[in-house]
mmCIF file of C-alpha atoms and ligand atoms in Angstrom:
data_model
loop_
_atom_site.group_PDB
_atom_site.id
_atom_site.type_symbol
_atom_site.label_atom_id
_atom_site.label_comp_id
_atom_site.label_asym_id
_atom_site.label_seq_id
_atom_site.Cartn_x
_atom_site.Cartn_y
_atom_site.Cartn_z
ATOM 1 C CA MET A 236 114.159 97.374 70.362
ATOM 2 C CA ILE A 237 116.762 96.884 67.655
ATOM 3 C CA VAL A 238 117.989 99.770 65.519
ATOM 4 C CA SER A 239 119.810 98.683 62.462
ATOM 5 C CA LEU A 240 122.185 101.046 60.686
ATOM 6 C CA LYS A 241 122.812 101.726 57.297
ATOM 7 C CA PRO A 242 126.296 100.462 55.968
ATOM 8 C CA GLY A 243 128.922 103.209 56.516
ATOM 9 C CA ALA A 244 126.616 105.062 58.912
ATOM 10 C CA ASN A 245 128.323 107.004 61.787
ATOM 11 C CA ALA A 246 127.673 104.667 64.782
ATOM 12 C CA ALA A 247 129.131 107.019 67.424
ATOM 13 C CA ALA A 248 126.955 109.947 66.407
ATOM 14 C CA ILE A 249 123.786 107.672 66.328
ATOM 15 C CA LYS A 250 124.692 106.329 69.849
ATOM 16 C CA SER A 251 125.001 109.885 71.222
ATOM 17 C CA ALA A 252 121.722 110.892 69.598
ATOM 18 C CA LEU A 253 120.169 107.888 71.324
ATOM 19 C CA ALA A 254 121.737 108.937 74.594
ATOM 20 C CA LYS A 255 120.189 112.552 74.174
ATOM 21 C CA LEU A 256 116.744 110.637 73.758
ATOM 22 C CA GLY A 257 117.401 109.254 77.254
ATOM 23 C CA LEU A 258 118.250 105.659 75.663
ATOM 24 C CA TRP A 259 121.084 103.416 76.555
ATOM 25 C CA ALA A 260 122.066 101.312 73.553
ATOM 26 C CA GLU A 261 124.349 98.139 73.656
ATOM 27 C CA THR A 262 126.300 97.837 70.259
ATOM 28 C CA SER A 263 126.517 94.686 68.333
ATOM 29 C CA ASN A 264 128.603 94.444 65.136
ATOM 30 C CA ASP A 265 128.614 91.168 63.022
ATOM 31 C CA GLY A 266 132.273 91.902 61.758
ATOM 32 C CA LYS A 267 131.077 92.563 58.182
ATOM 33 C CA GLY A 268 130.213 96.141 58.772
ATOM 34 C CA HIS A 269 126.623 95.561 59.993
ATOM 35 C CA VAL A 270 125.965 97.648 63.209
ATOM 36 C CA GLN A 271 122.976 97.075 65.352
ATOM 37 C CA PHE A 272 122.012 98.693 68.663
ATOM 38 C CA ARG A 273 119.883 96.823 71.280
ATOM 39 C CA ILE A 274 118.058 99.165 73.528
ATOM 40 C CA LEU A 275 116.658 97.672 76.703
ATOM 41 C CA GLU A 276 114.309 100.283 78.007
ATOM 42 C CA ALA A 277 110.699 98.971 78.041
ATOM 43 C CA SER A 278 109.538 102.541 78.082
ATOM 44 C CA ALA A 279 111.109 102.836 74.511
ATOM 45 C CA GLN A 280 108.842 100.278 73.185
ATOM 46 C CA ALA A 281 105.696 101.851 74.483
ATOM 47 C CA ASN A 282 106.392 105.331 73.106
ATOM 48 C CA THR A 283 105.689 105.798 69.467
ATOM 49 C CA GLN A 284 107.213 109.277 69.457
ATOM 50 C CA THR A 285 110.512 107.922 70.546
ATOM 51 C CA ARG A 286 110.397 105.126 67.918
ATOM 52 C CA ASN A 287 109.604 107.579 65.091
ATOM 53 C CA ALA A 288 112.470 110.008 66.470
ATOM 54 C CA ILE A 289 114.896 107.130 66.244
ATOM 55 C CA ALA A 290 113.823 105.960 62.605
ATOM 56 C CA ALA A 291 114.451 109.776 61.507
ATOM 57 C CA LEU A 292 117.962 109.667 62.697
ATOM 58 C CA GLU A 293 120.533 110.099 59.811
ATOM 59 C CA GLY A 294 122.191 106.637 59.192
ATOM 60 C CA VAL A 295 119.338 104.512 60.783
ATOM 61 C CA ASP A 296 117.989 101.787 58.467
ATOM 62 C CA SER A 297 115.182 100.094 60.490
ATOM 63 C CA VAL A 298 113.743 100.048 64.051
ATOM 64 C CA TRP A 299 112.296 96.884 65.292
ATOM 65 C CA THR A 300 110.188 96.362 68.390
ATOM 66 C CA ALA A 301 108.426 93.504 69.935
ATOM 67 C CA GLU A 302 104.721 93.560 69.630
ATOM 68 C CA ALA A 303 103.212 95.999 71.989
ATOM 69 C CA ALA A 304 101.618 94.371 75.024
ATOM 70 C CA HIS A 305 99.154 97.113 75.428
ATOM 71 C CA PRO A 306 98.446 98.795 72.013
ATOM 72 C CA LEU A 307 95.213 100.398 72.989
ATOM 73 C CA VAL A 308 96.751 102.079 76.184
ATOM 74 C CA ASP A 309 99.734 103.077 73.948
ATOM 75 C CA ALA A 310 97.294 104.758 71.561
ATOM 76 C CA GLN A 311 95.592 107.031 74.114
ATOM 77 C CA THR A 312 96.495 110.566 73.670
ATOM 78 C CA GLY A 313 96.727 111.658 77.342
ATOM 79 C CA SER A 314 93.408 113.540 76.962
ATOM 80 C CA ILE A 315 90.111 111.994 78.260
ATOM 81 C CA CYS A 316 86.733 113.413 77.569
ATOM 82 C CA ILE A 317 84.071 112.839 80.311
ATOM 83 C CA SER A 318 80.622 113.624 79.044
ATOM 84 C CA GLY A 319 81.947 116.923 77.380
ATOM 85 C CA PHE A 320 84.399 117.747 79.971
ATOM 86 C CA THR A 321 88.140 117.282 78.738
ATOM 87 C CA ILE A 322 90.926 116.556 81.307
ATOM 88 C CA SER A 323 94.516 116.469 80.055
ATOM 89 C CA ASN A 324 97.982 117.369 81.220
ATOM 90 C CA ALA A 325 97.267 120.917 79.793
ATOM 91 C CA GLN A 326 93.915 121.092 81.398
ATOM 92 C CA LYS A 327 94.324 119.875 84.909
ATOM 93 C CA THR A 328 91.523 119.304 87.376
ATOM 94 C CA ILE A 329 90.656 118.459 90.842
ATOM 95 C CA ILE A 330 88.108 115.873 91.675
ATOM 96 C CA ALA A 331 86.809 116.229 95.368
ATOM 97 C CA GLY A 332 84.267 114.477 97.554
ATOM 98 C CA PRO A 333 83.784 112.339 100.646
ATOM 99 C CA CYS A 334 85.230 108.702 101.124
ATOM 100 C CA SER A 335 81.734 107.636 101.499
ATOM 101 C CA VAL A 336 78.460 109.337 100.471
ATOM 102 C CA GLU A 337 76.779 109.201 104.032
ATOM 103 C CA SER A 338 73.359 111.239 103.364
ATOM 104 C CA GLU A 339 71.838 113.400 100.744
ATOM 105 C CA SER A 340 72.550 116.654 102.833
ATOM 106 C CA GLN A 341 76.261 115.702 103.424
ATOM 107 C CA ILE A 342 76.852 115.233 99.589
ATOM 108 C CA GLU A 343 74.910 118.226 98.958
ATOM 109 C CA GLU A 344 77.144 120.500 101.187
ATOM 110 C CA ILE A 345 80.222 119.221 99.411
ATOM 111 C CA ALA A 346 78.736 119.543 95.857
ATOM 112 C CA ALA A 347 77.736 123.178 96.711
ATOM 113 C CA ALA A 348 81.302 123.925 97.926
ATOM 114 C CA ALA A 349 82.998 122.289 94.885
ATOM 115 C CA ALA A 350 80.651 124.229 92.471
ATOM 116 C CA ALA A 351 81.403 127.398 94.433
ATOM 117 C CA LEU A 352 85.069 126.762 93.810
ATOM 118 C CA GLY A 353 84.562 126.237 90.276
ATOM 119 C CA LEU A 354 85.238 122.447 90.103
ATOM 120 C CA ARG A 355 83.611 120.258 87.590
ATOM 121 C CA MET A 356 83.504 116.874 89.277
ATOM 122 C CA ILE A 357 82.914 115.513 92.637
ATOM 123 C CA ARG A 358 83.565 111.929 93.877
ATOM 124 C CA GLY A 359 81.802 109.706 96.669
ATOM 125 C CA GLY A 360 81.838 106.203 97.484
ATOM 126 C CA ALA A 361 78.561 104.308 97.382
ATOM 127 C CA PHE A 362 79.874 100.622 97.402
ATOM 128 C CA LYS A 363 82.834 100.765 99.902
ATOM 129 C CA PRO A 364 85.644 98.184 99.965
ATOM 130 C CA ARG A 365 86.433 97.951 103.615
ATOM 131 C CA THR A 366 89.295 95.899 105.065
ATOM 132 C CA SER A 367 86.985 94.939 107.902
ATOM 133 C CA PRO A 368 83.444 93.499 107.382
ATOM 134 C CA TYR A 369 82.408 95.211 110.568
ATOM 135 C CA SER A 370 83.202 98.724 109.080
ATOM 136 C CA PHE A 371 80.699 100.925 107.311
ATOM 137 C CA GLN A 372 80.092 99.310 103.890
ATOM 138 C CA GLY A 373 78.422 102.152 101.975
ATOM 139 C CA HIS A 374 74.826 103.111 101.344
ATOM 140 C CA GLY A 375 74.988 101.376 97.810
ATOM 141 C CA ALA A 376 72.617 102.343 95.147
ATOM 142 C CA ASP A 377 70.915 105.046 97.303
ATOM 143 C CA ALA A 378 74.087 106.841 97.784
ATOM 144 C CA LEU A 379 74.911 106.787 94.144
ATOM 145 C CA LEU A 380 71.364 108.486 93.502
ATOM 146 C CA TRP A 381 72.007 111.157 96.199
ATOM 147 C CA LEU A 382 75.650 111.693 94.692
ATOM 148 C CA ARG A 383 73.957 112.231 91.123
ATOM 149 C CA ARG A 384 71.255 114.432 92.189
ATOM 150 C CA ALA A 385 73.620 116.779 94.285
ATOM 151 C CA ALA A 386 75.848 116.885 91.158
ATOM 152 C CA ASP A 387 73.077 117.709 88.789
ATOM 153 C CA ARG A 388 71.750 120.507 91.086
ATOM 154 C CA HIS A 389 75.132 122.211 90.834
ATOM 155 C CA GLY A 390 76.092 121.165 87.100
ATOM 156 C CA LEU A 391 78.915 118.753 88.188
ATOM 157 C CA LEU A 392 79.996 115.360 86.831
ATOM 158 C CA VAL A 393 80.376 112.340 89.213
ATOM 159 C CA VAL A 394 82.920 109.680 89.702
ATOM 160 C CA SER A 395 82.091 106.756 91.975
ATOM 161 C CA GLU A 396 83.625 103.229 92.604
ATOM 162 C CA VAL A 397 81.980 99.970 91.317
ATOM 163 C CA LEU A 398 82.838 97.180 93.516
ATOM 164 C CA SER A 399 81.121 94.287 91.851
ATOM 165 C CA GLU A 400 79.727 93.176 88.542
ATOM 166 C CA SER A 401 76.188 93.361 89.777
ATOM 167 C CA ASP A 402 76.443 97.151 90.342
ATOM 168 C CA VAL A 403 78.025 97.984 86.891
ATOM 169 C CA SER A 404 74.783 98.680 85.028
ATOM 170 C CA ARG A 405 73.350 100.896 87.820
ATOM 171 C CA ALA A 406 76.592 102.751 88.280
ATOM 172 C CA ALA A 407 77.017 103.273 84.548
ATOM 173 C CA GLU A 408 73.462 104.871 84.451
ATOM 174 C CA LEU A 409 74.239 107.349 87.295
ATOM 175 C CA ALA A 410 77.951 108.081 87.152
ATOM 176 C CA HIS A 411 79.859 109.817 84.346
ATOM 177 C CA LEU A 412 83.247 108.319 85.206
ATOM 178 C CA LEU A 413 83.489 104.753 86.734
ATOM 179 C CA GLN A 414 86.155 104.165 89.312
ATOM 180 C CA VAL A 415 87.991 100.834 89.732
ATOM 181 C CA GLY A 416 89.389 100.667 93.335
ATOM 182 C CA SER A 417 92.937 99.522 94.133
ATOM 183 C CA ARG A 418 91.661 96.232 95.363
ATOM 184 C CA ASN A 419 89.883 95.570 92.174
ATOM 185 C CA MET A 420 92.637 96.575 89.625
ATOM 186 C CA GLN A 421 93.097 92.971 88.527
ATOM 187 C CA ASN A 422 89.393 91.760 88.746
ATOM 188 C CA PHE A 423 89.273 91.163 85.239
ATOM 189 C CA ALA A 424 85.695 90.189 85.087
ATOM 190 C CA LEU A 425 84.795 93.488 86.599
ATOM 191 C CA LEU A 426 87.066 95.263 84.095
ATOM 192 C CA ARG A 427 85.364 93.511 81.145
ATOM 193 C CA ALA A 428 81.898 94.427 82.483
ATOM 194 C CA LEU A 429 82.838 98.257 82.946
ATOM 195 C CA GLY A 430 84.543 98.311 79.615
ATOM 196 C CA LYS A 431 81.269 97.075 78.063
ATOM 197 C CA THR A 432 79.391 100.084 79.483
ATOM 198 C CA GLY A 433 81.092 102.593 77.023
ATOM 199 C CA ARG A 434 81.846 104.738 80.036
ATOM 200 C CA PRO A 435 85.362 106.152 80.782
ATOM 201 C CA VAL A 436 87.168 104.551 83.763
ATOM 202 C CA LEU A 437 89.390 105.865 86.444
ATOM 203 C CA LEU A 438 91.629 103.108 87.145
ATOM 204 C CA LYS A 439 93.357 103.139 90.531
ATOM 205 C CA ARG A 440 96.735 101.278 90.888
ATOM 206 C CA GLY A 441 96.744 98.149 93.063
ATOM 207 C CA ALA A 442 98.765 98.552 96.243
ATOM 208 C CA ALA A 443 101.420 95.999 95.100
ATOM 209 C CA SER A 444 101.035 96.300 91.269
ATOM 210 C CA THR A 445 103.708 97.110 88.851
ATOM 211 C CA LEU A 446 103.160 99.827 86.167
ATOM 212 C CA GLU A 447 103.114 97.046 83.531
ATOM 213 C CA GLU A 448 100.231 95.336 85.378
ATOM 214 C CA TRP A 449 98.558 98.472 85.825
ATOM 215 C CA LEU A 450 98.739 99.355 81.927
ATOM 216 C CA LEU A 451 97.572 95.873 81.059
ATOM 217 C CA ALA A 452 94.454 96.306 83.342
ATOM 218 C CA GLY A 453 93.828 99.576 81.458
ATOM 219 C CA GLU A 454 94.212 97.428 78.306
ATOM 220 C CA HIS A 455 91.470 95.081 79.510
ATOM 221 C CA LEU A 456 89.147 98.115 79.899
ATOM 222 C CA LEU A 457 89.710 99.525 76.429
ATOM 223 C CA ALA A 458 89.850 96.118 74.724
ATOM 224 C CA ASN A 459 86.205 95.661 76.036
ATOM 225 C CA GLY A 460 85.026 98.971 74.841
ATOM 226 C CA SER A 461 85.859 101.726 77.386
ATOM 227 C CA PRO A 462 86.402 105.074 75.382
ATOM 228 C CA GLY A 463 89.242 106.148 77.809
ATOM 229 C CA VAL A 464 90.973 105.202 80.794
ATOM 230 C CA ILE A 465 92.567 107.600 83.588
ATOM 231 C CA PHE A 466 95.276 105.935 85.617
ATOM 232 C CA CYS A 467 95.104 107.077 89.304
ATOM 233 C CA GLU A 468 98.128 106.700 91.431
ATOM 234 C CA ARG A 469 96.892 106.143 95.131
ATOM 235 C CA GLY A 470 100.062 104.918 96.641
ATOM 236 C CA ILE A 471 101.709 101.461 96.962
ATOM 237 C CA ARG A 472 102.461 99.627 100.014
ATOM 238 C CA GLY A 473 105.594 100.717 101.746
ATOM 239 C CA PHE A 474 107.309 99.678 104.988
ATOM 240 C CA ASP A 475 107.001 102.908 106.921
ATOM 241 C CA PRO A 476 103.599 103.511 108.760
ATOM 242 C CA SER A 477 104.354 107.363 108.817
ATOM 243 C CA THR A 478 102.206 107.555 105.807
ATOM 244 C CA ARG A 479 99.313 105.020 105.055
ATOM 245 C CA ASN A 480 100.725 104.263 101.649
ATOM 246 C CA LEU A 481 103.878 105.445 99.389
ATOM 247 C CA LEU A 482 102.544 107.791 96.874
ATOM 248 C CA ASP A 483 104.762 106.966 93.792
ATOM 249 C CA ILE A 484 105.488 110.246 92.039
ATOM 250 C CA GLY A 485 107.940 108.435 89.790
ATOM 251 C CA ALA A 486 104.927 106.362 88.544
ATOM 252 C CA VAL A 487 102.955 109.387 87.790
ATOM 253 C CA ALA A 488 105.882 110.974 85.730
ATOM 254 C CA LEU A 489 106.533 107.697 83.896
ATOM 255 C CA LEU A 490 102.901 107.323 82.850
ATOM 256 C CA ALA A 491 102.529 110.994 82.071
ATOM 257 C CA HIS A 492 105.914 111.596 80.246
ATOM 258 C CA VAL A 493 106.924 108.341 78.920
ATOM 259 C CA HIS A 494 103.746 106.489 78.315
ATOM 260 C CA GLY A 495 101.630 109.578 77.476
ATOM 261 C CA GLN A 496 98.713 108.699 79.665
ATOM 262 C CA CYS A 497 96.126 110.855 81.481
ATOM 263 C CA VAL A 498 97.077 110.300 85.105
ATOM 264 C CA PHE A 499 95.790 111.428 88.391
ATOM 265 C CA ALA A 500 97.327 111.221 91.768
ATOM 266 C CA ASP A 501 95.227 110.556 95.070
ATOM 267 C CA PRO A 502 97.280 112.067 97.927
ATOM 268 C CA SER A 503 94.488 111.395 100.487
ATOM 269 C CA HIS A 504 94.835 107.595 100.108
ATOM 270 C CA GLY A 505 98.413 107.995 99.176
ATOM 271 C CA THR A 506 99.514 109.369 102.409
ATOM 272 C CA GLY A 507 96.516 109.003 104.758
ATOM 273 C CA ARG A 508 97.159 112.389 106.400
ATOM 274 C CA LYS A 509 95.892 115.797 105.464
ATOM 275 C CA ASP A 510 98.892 117.856 106.844
ATOM 276 C CA ILE A 511 101.003 116.918 103.720
ATOM 277 C CA LEU A 512 98.243 116.798 101.163
ATOM 278 C CA LEU A 513 98.997 120.119 99.543
ATOM 279 C CA PRO A 514 102.876 119.517 98.992
ATOM 280 C CA MET A 515 102.085 115.998 97.729
ATOM 281 C CA ALA A 516 99.321 117.305 95.213
ATOM 282 C CA LYS A 517 101.814 119.894 94.014
ATOM 283 C CA ALA A 518 104.589 117.448 93.536
ATOM 284 C CA ALA A 519 102.086 115.048 91.601
ATOM 285 C CA LEU A 520 101.002 118.069 89.312
ATOM 286 C CA ALA A 521 104.683 119.055 88.723
ATOM 287 C CA ALA A 522 105.476 115.411 87.761
ATOM 288 C CA GLY A 523 102.827 115.354 85.066
ATOM 289 C CA ALA A 524 99.517 114.417 86.696
ATOM 290 C CA ALA A 525 96.316 115.556 84.976
ATOM 291 C CA GLY A 526 94.413 115.794 88.162
ATOM 292 C CA ILE A 527 94.245 115.370 91.964
ATOM 293 C CA MET A 528 91.493 113.341 93.563
ATOM 294 C CA VAL A 529 91.007 114.449 97.193
ATOM 295 C CA GLU A 530 88.699 113.440 100.025
ATOM 296 C CA VAL A 531 86.619 116.119 101.535
ATOM 297 C CA HIS A 532 84.106 115.940 104.403
ATOM 298 C CA PRO A 533 82.035 118.812 106.040
ATOM 299 C CA ARG A 534 82.823 117.350 109.371
ATOM 300 C CA PRO A 535 85.865 115.055 109.158
ATOM 301 C CA GLY A 536 85.379 114.004 112.827
ATOM 302 C CA GLU A 537 82.142 112.416 112.197
ATOM 303 C CA ALA A 538 83.114 110.699 108.932
ATOM 304 C CA LEU A 539 81.929 107.048 108.685
ATOM 305 C CA SER A 540 85.232 106.263 106.752
ATOM 306 C CA ASP A 541 88.551 107.876 106.314
ATOM 307 C CA GLY A 542 87.847 110.738 108.725
ATOM 308 C CA PRO A 543 91.592 111.390 109.562
ATOM 309 C CA GLN A 544 92.525 111.983 105.949
ATOM 310 C CA ALA A 545 89.604 114.129 104.860
ATOM 311 C CA LEU A 546 89.780 117.990 104.540
ATOM 312 C CA SER A 547 87.136 120.074 105.964
ATOM 313 C CA ILE A 548 85.330 122.418 103.608
ATOM 314 C CA VAL A 549 87.487 125.353 104.979
ATOM 315 C CA GLU A 550 90.624 123.350 104.427
ATOM 316 C CA PHE A 551 89.616 122.294 100.998
ATOM 317 C CA THR A 552 89.015 125.882 99.914
ATOM 318 C CA HIS A 553 92.526 126.723 100.914
ATOM 319 C CA PHE A 554 93.748 123.603 99.145
ATOM 320 C CA VAL A 555 92.033 124.557 95.902
ATOM 321 C CA HIS A 556 93.128 128.184 96.087
ATOM 322 C CA GLU A 557 96.837 127.177 96.610
ATOM 323 C CA LEU A 558 96.684 124.758 93.623
ATOM 324 C CA SER A 559 94.827 127.300 91.380
ATOM 325 C CA GLN A 560 97.482 129.625 91.704
ATOM 326 C CA SER A 561 99.491 127.374 89.297
ATOM 327 C CA GLY A 562 97.034 128.632 86.799
ATOM 328 C CA GLU A 563 96.920 125.205 85.330
ATOM 329 C CA LEU A 564 93.588 123.928 86.782
ATOM 330 C CA ALA A 565 90.656 123.577 84.306
ATOM 331 C CA ARG A 566 87.473 125.211 85.196
HETATM 332 C C1 PEP B 833 88.377 105.538 97.258
HETATM 333 O O1 PEP B 833 88.870 106.242 96.398
HETATM 334 O O2 PEP B 833 87.333 105.633 97.839
HETATM 335 C C2 PEP B 833 89.201 104.182 97.647
HETATM 336 C C3 PEP B 833 88.644 103.238 98.408
HETATM 337 O O3 PEP B 833 90.327 104.181 97.196
HETATM 338 P P1 PEP B 833 91.412 103.174 96.901
HETATM 339 O O4 PEP B 833 90.643 102.030 96.139
HETATM 340 O O5 PEP B 833 92.696 103.712 96.233
HETATM 341 O O6 PEP B 833 91.800 102.423 98.353
HETATM 342 MN MN1 MN B 834 88.670 106.723 101.340
#
């Protein structure tokens, strides 16, 4: 970003005003009295509010920014409407459910518990991306139907992951919010197909993806017709096996506060352990997350996938009560 000053402007005062906006400016002076500031932060490019604040400073003549790489993402307001239910930083929510939808009765138990706690959305995997081909791969389209029926019985909305292009149309019929898994964040053919359904999308971050790559994946969805993208931080690959992944709270704050996005955090996949789920969820909400996605199973010891990180219904009830005390959760 280049900020040009009017002749005779108070460069020092403008530089300190930029510092108050959190921007570090390099000064260039052509020796004929034309002063320009060069601001390197990529974040400043993305944030229209910041650009307008700079343009309004006394003595600033013009603000030039390179063409935005993801204009549709930048234009998102931080608030996403899913079949009439609005999620935003001011209206935070919890989305809970099993890693895999295992049976109609399993998802019914979870839907009933979620509804009793006042939640509005449940999750559940029908098509499962598993590292090993010998692990449970999900019950597919049947599971989607069980998920939707259970949700309908309790007045809930559903989110479920779509693994391949061939499942997009069935998933868009049954799920209110479509999930792109971490492993598919840059599957551009899938992103195109999902965008075209006209459904909002929850876009998980790739385990080794930069923020810019993540934002551009969101741009693919919006450019193809999606009405809204929620970015879900689920941990990136770290070096320490103490946690399954490294939940990047800095990325949550950057996306929420600098890029103005609606961002979720998934501490279940982000840590892989339930003993620190609550503090991690609190940290993510404090950092600006509009919601938390969490895995719940009526009998975690019998789960067909991700049992060790799943909360039981009793643990989940405690989790929701603790987070509700912040008073920020939407009902
Ligand atoms: C999931 O949410 O079920 C899942 C597989 O998560 P991720 O894509 O973040 O690994
Ligand atoms: Mn899982």
